[in-house]
Amino acid sequence: MLFGRRLKKRFIGILGLAVLGLVVHFLDSQRPRSSNLFDGVDERPSEPDYFAVNSQYRSYNRDGQLEHSIRADRLLHFPDSRQTRLEQPELSTYGVEGQALWNARSDKGVVEGDGNHFQLNQNVIVWKGTSRQPEDKTLTPVRLTTDLLNIDLEKEQAYTDKAVLLEAEQGDMQGKGLQANLKNSQIYLLEDVRGLYVQ
Amino acid sequence: LDSDSAQPINIQANQAEFNPETGIATYTGDVKLNQGSLKVKAHTVTIYQDNNGEISKVVAIGKGERVHMQQKPEPDSPEVHAFAMYAEYLSVEQEVLLKDNAELENGKDRFTGDRIRYNLQTRNISAWGDKNSGSQSQSSVPGQVKIILYPKNNQSSAQ
């Protein structure tokens, strides 16, 4: 009997512990996990494999004619994304006689791996002609300013969805969104356009 | 007003297109142009400039609705209203050429025809009919001009 009662007691104790264990496990599973926001992100931050200071890059076509050039205070190349990040970039495109057609300057820029797709950011200024001082309106017949500009040299196009101000000898135009054909210089303002002509 | 041509031109539109090589700018979509007392409403307005960057010609085209131009020739004179599917303003000549369902109201006087030419300086108005034009002008007989002039002295008593 005694042995039976002792066995019974021990059995109840074990059962109680098992139930307690189950309860604790259940409560633990309900506790919010601290999610690691950077799960799955490459632990090793993208490191540039090379950088250059005061660099100039020139691209020529098969006939040896200069097509476009890029100047930058500093550039960093990132092998993972094959992107090159530029600081104070200045991009110029050239005509068949080597004359500067369009120039673009900004605080920051990114070049895709193919070297033909650019995105210029912050204080973007685009101008025509050979002057290196786009701020001087007398030297720049056409000048365009915006916050962000995508340039596709392959398709010879520039485009943005940001606000744009276009200042020309003829008059000023502003609007939201732009597409420009770098080959024939046709510029389209896409929305909310205002024009001002002072005679 | 005489001072209009010295005023800046302000334009508002849905879209625009500009070519710095040619200096031609085309505004499209609900276009409104103001210069002093001159006001123009059209679907499309194209601005042409000469080599000095001066505006030489402005062409306004209607779509569905006619172009509507209005101007106050003098401070105490009634406004002139002009309507047409095509309106051309020539800066040097200071003339407006209206084509296709053209109509001009100078106070109570009214001119309709296929083409009307109005000089902003001299206020001369010339109007033509065009038998072969397909346009439906306001005049009753196609190809004819219709003019309604109110005698000046009876103008007030006629109201």
XYZ file of C-alpha atoms in Angstrom:
358
model
C 0.000 0.000 0.000
C 2.726 2.283 1.207
C 4.684 1.560 -1.885
C 1.573 2.232 -4.000
C 0.883 5.578 -2.300
C 4.526 6.669 -2.670
C 4.475 5.721 -6.350
C 1.242 7.617 -6.821
C 2.740 10.724 -5.178
C 5.811 10.564 -7.346
C 3.666 10.124 -10.469
C 1.576 13.213 -9.597
C 4.754 15.225 -9.020
C 6.181 14.287 -12.407
C 2.866 15.029 -14.080
C 2.796 18.432 -12.393
C 6.308 19.225 -13.578
C 5.398 18.183 -17.114
C 2.334 20.427 -17.118
C 4.385 23.297 -15.663
C 6.988 22.745 -18.405
C 4.317 22.864 -21.078
C 2.864 26.114 -19.682
C 6.299 27.773 -19.518
C 7.089 26.657 -23.098
C 3.732 28.009 -24.312
C 4.280 31.361 -22.584
C 7.816 31.572 -23.979
C 6.581 31.022 -27.528
C 4.149 33.938 -27.176
C 6.924 36.409 -26.190
C 7.585 38.790 -29.145
C 10.901 37.857 -30.807
C 13.231 40.830 -31.356
C 13.300 40.677 -35.130
C 16.600 41.459 -36.670
C 15.741 44.157 -39.188
C 18.741 43.330 -41.198
C 17.983 39.607 -41.570
C 19.210 38.389 -44.918
C 21.230 41.524 -45.631
C 24.770 40.866 -46.554
C 26.625 41.006 -43.281
C 29.697 42.405 -45.053
C 28.836 46.132 -45.941
C 29.503 46.870 -49.650
C 33.092 47.977 -49.791
C 34.504 49.984 -52.711
C 37.269 48.112 -54.465
C 38.877 51.299 -55.757
C 38.482 55.051 -55.538
C 39.981 57.997 -57.412
C 40.422 61.658 -56.567
C 40.134 64.441 -59.190
C 39.522 61.884 -61.862
C 38.575 62.359 -65.516
C 37.131 59.635 -67.698
C 36.792 60.023 -71.477
C 34.821 57.802 -73.829
C 35.537 57.661 -77.579
C 33.593 56.025 -80.388
C 35.032 53.597 -82.914
C 36.195 56.464 -85.124
C 38.200 57.879 -82.273
C 35.849 60.800 -81.689
C 35.298 61.971 -78.148
C 31.705 61.143 -77.170
C 31.447 62.029 -73.503
C 33.632 62.814 -70.544
C 33.120 62.631 -66.771
C 35.032 64.647 -64.243
C 34.584 64.068 -60.493
C 36.230 65.318 -57.312
C 36.016 61.778 -55.967
C 34.668 58.490 -57.274
C 34.191 55.158 -55.538
C 33.562 51.913 -57.405
C 31.492 49.182 -55.711
C 32.099 45.701 -57.190
C 28.908 44.189 -55.742
C 26.553 46.551 -57.559
C 29.103 47.497 -60.254
C 28.059 51.071 -59.537
C 30.396 54.023 -59.334
C 29.445 56.807 -56.935
C 30.643 60.285 -57.815
C 31.108 63.436 -55.807
C 30.796 66.778 -57.636
C 30.498 65.018 -60.990
C 30.542 66.947 -64.279
C 29.429 65.165 -67.399
C 29.880 66.546 -70.948
C 28.704 65.194 -74.300
C 30.416 66.143 -77.568
C 29.304 66.626 -81.160
C 30.914 65.173 -84.262
C 33.307 68.109 -84.519
C 34.303 67.656 -80.897
C 32.353 70.676 -79.712
C 30.757 70.413 -76.252
C 27.013 69.871 -76.669
C 25.499 69.349 -73.258
C 27.078 69.578 -69.821
C 25.645 68.441 -66.507
C 26.885 69.027 -62.996
C 25.578 68.059 -59.530
C 26.651 67.408 -55.968
C 26.313 63.629 -56.216
C 25.990 61.069 -58.962
C 25.858 57.351 -59.670
C 27.021 55.581 -62.833
C 25.694 52.101 -63.605
C 28.088 49.351 -64.500
C 27.665 49.829 -68.241
C 28.961 53.388 -68.035
C 25.970 54.693 -70.006
C 23.325 55.218 -67.333
C 23.753 58.072 -64.860
C 21.696 59.510 -62.070
C 22.656 62.990 -60.897
C 21.395 64.197 -57.528
C 21.255 67.463 -55.568
C 21.718 70.813 -57.268
C 21.664 69.374 -60.749
C 22.457 71.955 -63.420
C 22.476 71.205 -67.149
C 23.631 73.679 -69.772
C 24.544 73.911 -73.399
C 27.769 75.149 -74.866
C 31.405 75.388 -73.925
C 31.232 77.662 -70.896
C 32.412 76.133 -67.617
C 30.391 78.687 -65.545
C 26.742 77.772 -65.944
C 25.886 80.238 -63.160
C 26.693 83.090 -65.566
C 23.514 83.424 -67.639
C 25.265 85.564 -70.261
C 27.554 82.675 -71.126
C 24.943 79.957 -71.130
C 22.124 80.347 -73.690
C 20.169 77.490 -72.151
C 20.281 76.297 -68.559
C 18.197 73.769 -66.689
C 18.073 73.098 -62.961
C 16.423 70.313 -60.989
C 16.998 68.018 -57.983
C 17.450 64.733 -59.805
C 18.181 63.790 -63.411
C 18.569 60.426 -65.119
C 20.777 60.401 -68.205
C 20.835 57.506 -70.668
C 23.739 58.042 -73.067
C 22.846 54.966 -75.057
C 19.422 56.317 -75.977
C 20.730 59.906 -75.789
C 17.935 60.872 -73.406
C 17.585 62.662 -70.075
C 14.494 62.441 -67.864
C 13.164 63.259 -64.407
C 9.854 63.434 -62.589
C 11.016 66.325 -60.403
C 10.309 70.042 -60.743
C 12.420 71.661 -63.462
C 13.350 75.264 -64.270
C 14.505 75.952 -67.823
C 16.133 79.352 -68.403
C 16.859 80.383 -71.980
C 17.592 83.605 -73.787
C 14.117 83.431 -75.200
C 12.348 83.080 -71.891
C 11.937 80.888 -68.839
C 9.783 77.787 -68.489
C 9.099 75.656 -65.474
C 7.157 72.479 -64.985
C 7.038 69.100 -63.289
C 8.715 66.224 -65.085
C 10.998 66.435 -68.111
C 12.166 64.401 -71.054
C 14.970 65.622 -73.274
C 16.433 64.285 -76.486
C 20.159 64.982 -76.238
C 20.599 64.438 -79.973
C 18.171 67.016 -81.368
C 17.934 69.063 -78.137
C 14.127 68.786 -78.003
C 12.936 69.309 -74.425
C 9.498 68.275 -73.133
C 8.021 69.539 -69.888
C 5.350 67.118 -68.796
C 3.029 68.797 -66.260
C 1.974 72.144 -64.758
C 3.922 74.283 -67.168
C 4.488 78.032 -66.729
C 6.243 80.229 -69.276
C 7.590 83.770 -68.822
C 8.847 85.973 -71.634
C 10.201 89.446 -70.925
C 10.629 91.564 -74.061
C -3.463 98.822 -74.287
C -0.480 100.480 -75.954
C 1.656 99.371 -73.008
C 0.705 95.724 -73.525
C 3.560 94.862 -75.868
C 6.101 96.053 -73.305
C 4.635 93.824 -70.590
C 6.022 90.332 -69.822
C 4.142 87.423 -71.334
C 2.940 84.803 -68.868
C 1.802 81.418 -70.104
C 0.184 78.518 -68.321
C -0.364 75.058 -69.883
C -0.476 71.320 -69.222
C 2.638 70.467 -71.250
C 5.308 72.261 -73.231
C 8.019 71.513 -75.726
C 11.067 73.666 -76.407
C 14.040 73.496 -78.714
C 16.965 75.755 -77.820
C 18.393 75.353 -81.314
C 15.329 76.828 -83.018
C 14.018 78.862 -80.058
C 10.505 77.545 -80.773
C 8.345 76.787 -77.730
C 4.983 75.018 -77.991
C 2.538 74.974 -75.108
C -0.271 72.431 -75.195
C -3.404 71.699 -73.195
C -5.676 74.379 -71.670
C -3.247 77.159 -72.577
C -3.717 80.626 -71.085
C -1.518 83.519 -72.193
C -1.529 86.969 -70.592
C 0.304 90.152 -71.595
C -1.053 93.241 -69.956
C -4.686 93.510 -71.056
C -4.195 90.919 -73.833
C -5.545 87.486 -72.902
C -5.538 84.373 -75.066
C -7.133 80.976 -74.400
C -6.338 78.115 -76.796
C -5.491 74.419 -77.014
C -2.013 75.060 -78.427
C 0.170 78.159 -78.470
C 3.489 78.244 -80.306
C 5.998 81.044 -79.784
C 8.550 81.889 -82.479
C 11.537 84.083 -81.814
C 13.974 85.934 -84.053
C 17.734 85.730 -83.745
C 17.818 88.396 -81.067
C 15.512 86.349 -78.890
C 12.591 88.737 -79.514
C 9.158 87.197 -80.046
C 8.364 87.491 -83.743
C 5.155 85.459 -84.006
C 2.641 83.694 -81.755
C 0.268 81.100 -83.228
C -2.755 79.915 -81.257
C -4.852 76.955 -82.393
C -8.170 75.769 -81.044
C -9.282 72.171 -80.683
C -13.028 71.668 -80.387
C -13.396 75.189 -79.003
C -12.174 78.229 -80.944
C -9.229 80.304 -79.783
C -10.451 83.299 -77.726
C -8.395 86.501 -77.666
C -9.425 89.623 -75.836
C -7.764 92.984 -75.380
C -8.616 96.489 -74.175
C -7.371 98.863 -76.876
C -7.655 101.934 -74.662
C -8.493 102.462 -71.021
C -11.956 103.877 -71.749
C -12.824 101.775 -74.792
C -14.732 98.478 -74.744
C -12.778 95.241 -74.959
C -12.184 93.645 -78.337
C -12.969 89.915 -78.458
C -11.712 87.702 -81.271
C -12.552 84.082 -81.955
C -11.229 81.643 -84.565
C -9.864 78.096 -84.897
C -6.499 79.637 -85.871
C -5.093 82.947 -84.683
C -1.694 84.398 -85.572
C -0.134 87.424 -83.882
C 2.657 89.174 -85.775
C 4.767 91.234 -83.421
C 6.491 93.579 -85.856
C 3.323 94.348 -87.830
C 1.297 94.426 -84.593
C -1.434 92.512 -86.377
C -3.669 89.583 -85.576
C -4.801 87.234 -88.353
C -7.853 85.091 -87.599
C -8.699 82.111 -89.778
C -11.435 79.443 -89.869
C -14.733 80.464 -88.298
C -13.351 83.890 -87.496
C -15.313 86.407 -85.491
C -14.395 89.781 -84.031
C -16.413 91.895 -81.635
C -15.333 95.480 -81.149
C -17.717 96.767 -78.555
C -21.133 96.206 -80.155
C -19.759 96.025 -83.715
C -19.397 92.479 -84.980
C -17.490 90.936 -87.911
C -17.577 87.321 -89.062
C -15.978 85.562 -92.014
C -13.438 82.987 -92.948
C -10.522 85.328 -92.385
C -10.193 88.560 -90.441
C -7.128 90.766 -90.060
C -7.062 93.239 -87.140
C -4.314 95.841 -86.625
C -3.690 96.467 -82.942
C -2.239 99.936 -83.557
C -4.571 101.411 -86.181
C -7.612 99.282 -85.205
C -8.140 98.579 -88.945
C -10.249 95.474 -89.554
C -10.275 93.567 -92.876
C -12.459 90.511 -93.375
C -12.673 87.938 -96.213
C -14.970 85.118 -97.152
C -13.607 82.029 -98.792
C -16.048 80.173 -101.043
C -14.063 76.964 -101.093
C -13.258 76.893 -97.412
C -15.023 74.047 -95.718
C -15.167 75.955 -92.454
C -18.632 76.821 -91.125
C -18.365 80.521 -90.394
C -21.042 82.432 -88.518
C -22.243 84.306 -91.622
C -25.444 82.944 -93.184
C -24.041 82.533 -96.712
C -20.843 80.436 -96.936
C -17.846 82.341 -98.255
C -19.374 85.684 -97.302
C -18.438 88.224 -94.692
C -21.016 89.543 -92.260
C -20.570 92.898 -90.549
C -22.861 94.487 -87.972
C -22.017 98.082 -87.188
C -23.868 100.171 -84.634
C -24.036 103.899 -85.378
C -21.906 105.616 -82.783
C -24.483 108.266 -81.698
C -27.330 105.806 -81.351
C -25.122 103.297 -79.623
C -26.270 104.344 -76.157
C -29.958 104.747 -77.101
C -29.956 101.357 -78.872
C -29.352 99.539 -75.580
